[in-house]
Amino acid sequence: MLRPIIGSALPSMAISKIKKDKNGNPDRAKYRIVVLGNLDPTDWSTSDCFAPVISPLELRLLVAIATQMKRICKTGDVAQAFCQSVLPDDEQYVIKPPHGCPITPSTTYLLLKKTLYSLRRSPRHWYNTCNRH
């Protein structure tokens, strides 16, 4: 029913990683679902996907200004940054759940409401979300 509107479902896969403590013992597990964005049928231009980043030269300049003004530099990390943005109404993706998922039947398809890792436009959506705030 959605195929004429959205197209084929993008395949997805689950990626898991075990984080270890300083002694090499398992500490926590990270698990995320990614889509195979290279199979996205939409022909996005570079400007559609681009997310501005700061260059090393600009970073050094900002640190120098902060030091001159006697400010303390702070860094931040955004957990799962690309999974925090809501997809625009004009962009819809249907994905197949990862193979072997114990929760979803094999005939199930998921309509994404938020971006996922590996979608070509995820960095741009994340940048736009940050820029709005």
Coordinates of C-alpha atoms in Angstrom, one line a residue:
M1 CA 0.0 0.0 0.0
L2 CA 2.9 2.4 0.8
R3 CA 5.1 1.3 -2.1
P4 CA 3.6 3.7 -4.7
I5 CA 4.1 6.6 -2.4
I6 CA 7.4 5.8 -0.7
G7 CA 9.1 3.1 -2.8
S8 CA 10.9 0.0 -1.7
A9 CA 11.7 -0.6 2.0
L10 CA 15.3 0.0 2.9
P11 CA 17.0 -3.0 4.6
S12 CA 18.4 -2.5 8.1
M13 CA 20.8 -4.3 10.3
A14 CA 21.6 -4.4 14.0
I15 CA 25.0 -3.4 15.2
S16 CA 26.1 -4.4 18.7
K17 CA 29.3 -3.7 20.6
I18 CA 30.4 -4.7 24.1
K19 CA 32.2 -2.0 26.0
K20 CA 34.9 -3.2 28.4
D21 CA 36.2 -1.7 31.6
K22 CA 39.9 -1.1 32.3
N23 CA 40.4 -4.8 33.3
G24 CA 38.9 -6.1 30.0
N25 CA 35.7 -7.3 31.6
P26 CA 32.3 -6.5 29.9
D27 CA 31.0 -3.3 31.3
R28 CA 28.0 -2.5 29.0
A29 CA 26.5 -3.3 25.7
K30 CA 25.7 -0.8 22.9
Y31 CA 23.1 -1.8 20.4
R32 CA 21.7 0.3 17.5
I33 CA 19.8 -0.2 14.3
V34 CA 21.2 1.2 11.1
V35 CA 19.8 1.3 7.6
L36 CA 21.6 0.7 4.4
G37 CA 21.4 4.3 3.2
N38 CA 23.4 3.6 0.1
L39 CA 20.3 1.9 -1.2
D40 CA 18.2 5.1 -0.8
P41 CA 16.5 5.6 -4.2
T42 CA 16.4 9.4 -3.8
D43 CA 19.2 11.1 -5.7
W44 CA 20.2 13.7 -3.0
S45 CA 22.6 16.4 -4.0
T46 CA 25.7 17.1 -1.8
S47 CA 24.1 20.3 -0.5
D48 CA 21.0 18.3 0.6
C49 CA 23.1 16.1 2.8
F50 CA 25.8 18.5 3.9
A51 CA 26.1 19.2 7.7
P52 CA 28.6 22.0 8.5
V53 CA 31.5 21.1 10.8
I54 CA 34.2 23.1 12.4
S55 CA 37.7 22.9 10.9
P56 CA 40.8 22.3 13.1
L57 CA 41.9 25.9 12.3
E58 CA 38.6 27.3 13.5
L59 CA 38.8 25.2 16.6
R60 CA 42.3 26.6 17.4
L61 CA 41.0 30.1 16.9
L62 CA 38.1 29.6 19.3
V63 CA 40.3 28.1 21.9
A64 CA 42.8 31.0 21.6
I65 CA 39.9 33.5 22.0
A66 CA 38.6 31.6 25.0
T67 CA 42.1 31.5 26.6
Q68 CA 42.6 35.2 26.0
M69 CA 39.3 35.9 27.7
K70 CA 40.2 33.6 30.6
R71 CA 37.3 31.3 29.8
I72 CA 37.2 27.5 30.5
C73 CA 36.8 25.5 27.4
K74 CA 34.2 22.7 27.6
T75 CA 33.4 19.9 25.2
G76 CA 30.3 18.0 24.7
D77 CA 29.2 14.8 23.1
V78 CA 25.8 14.1 21.7
A79 CA 24.6 10.6 22.3
Q80 CA 23.2 9.1 19.2
A81 CA 23.1 12.5 17.5
F82 CA 21.7 11.4 14.2
C83 CA 18.8 9.5 15.8
Q84 CA 17.4 12.6 17.5
S85 CA 15.9 14.4 14.5
V86 CA 12.3 14.0 13.3
L87 CA 11.9 13.3 9.6
P88 CA 10.1 16.1 7.7
D89 CA 6.7 15.2 6.3
D90 CA 7.9 15.2 2.8
E91 CA 10.6 12.6 3.6
Q92 CA 9.3 9.1 4.4
Y93 CA 11.2 5.9 4.7
V94 CA 10.0 2.4 5.3
I95 CA 12.5 -0.1 6.6
K96 CA 12.5 -3.8 7.2
P97 CA 13.4 -4.8 10.8
P98 CA 16.8 -6.4 11.2
H99 CA 16.9 -10.1 10.2
G100 CA 16.2 -12.3 13.2
C101 CA 14.5 -9.6 15.3
P102 CA 12.7 -11.5 18.1
I103 CA 10.0 -8.7 18.5
T104 CA 8.8 -8.1 14.9
P105 CA 7.3 -10.8 12.6
S106 CA 9.2 -11.3 9.3
T107 CA 6.4 -9.6 7.3
T108 CA 6.5 -6.4 9.3
Y109 CA 7.7 -3.1 7.9
L110 CA 8.4 0.1 9.9
L111 CA 7.6 3.6 8.9
L112 CA 10.4 5.8 10.3
K113 CA 9.4 8.9 12.3
K114 CA 13.0 9.8 13.2
T115 CA 16.3 9.6 11.4
L116 CA 18.6 6.6 11.7
Y117 CA 22.3 6.1 11.3
S118 CA 23.3 5.7 7.6
L119 CA 20.4 7.7 6.1
R120 CA 22.1 10.1 3.7
R121 CA 20.3 13.1 5.1
S122 CA 20.6 12.3 8.8
P123 CA 23.6 14.6 9.4
R124 CA 21.6 17.5 7.7
H125 CA 18.5 16.8 9.8
W126 CA 20.6 16.8 13.0
Y127 CA 22.3 20.1 12.0
N128 CA 18.9 21.7 11.3
T129 CA 17.5 20.5 14.7
C130 CA 20.5 21.9 16.5
N131 CA 20.3 25.1 14.6
R132 CA 16.6 25.6 15.5
H133 CA 17.5 25.4 19.2

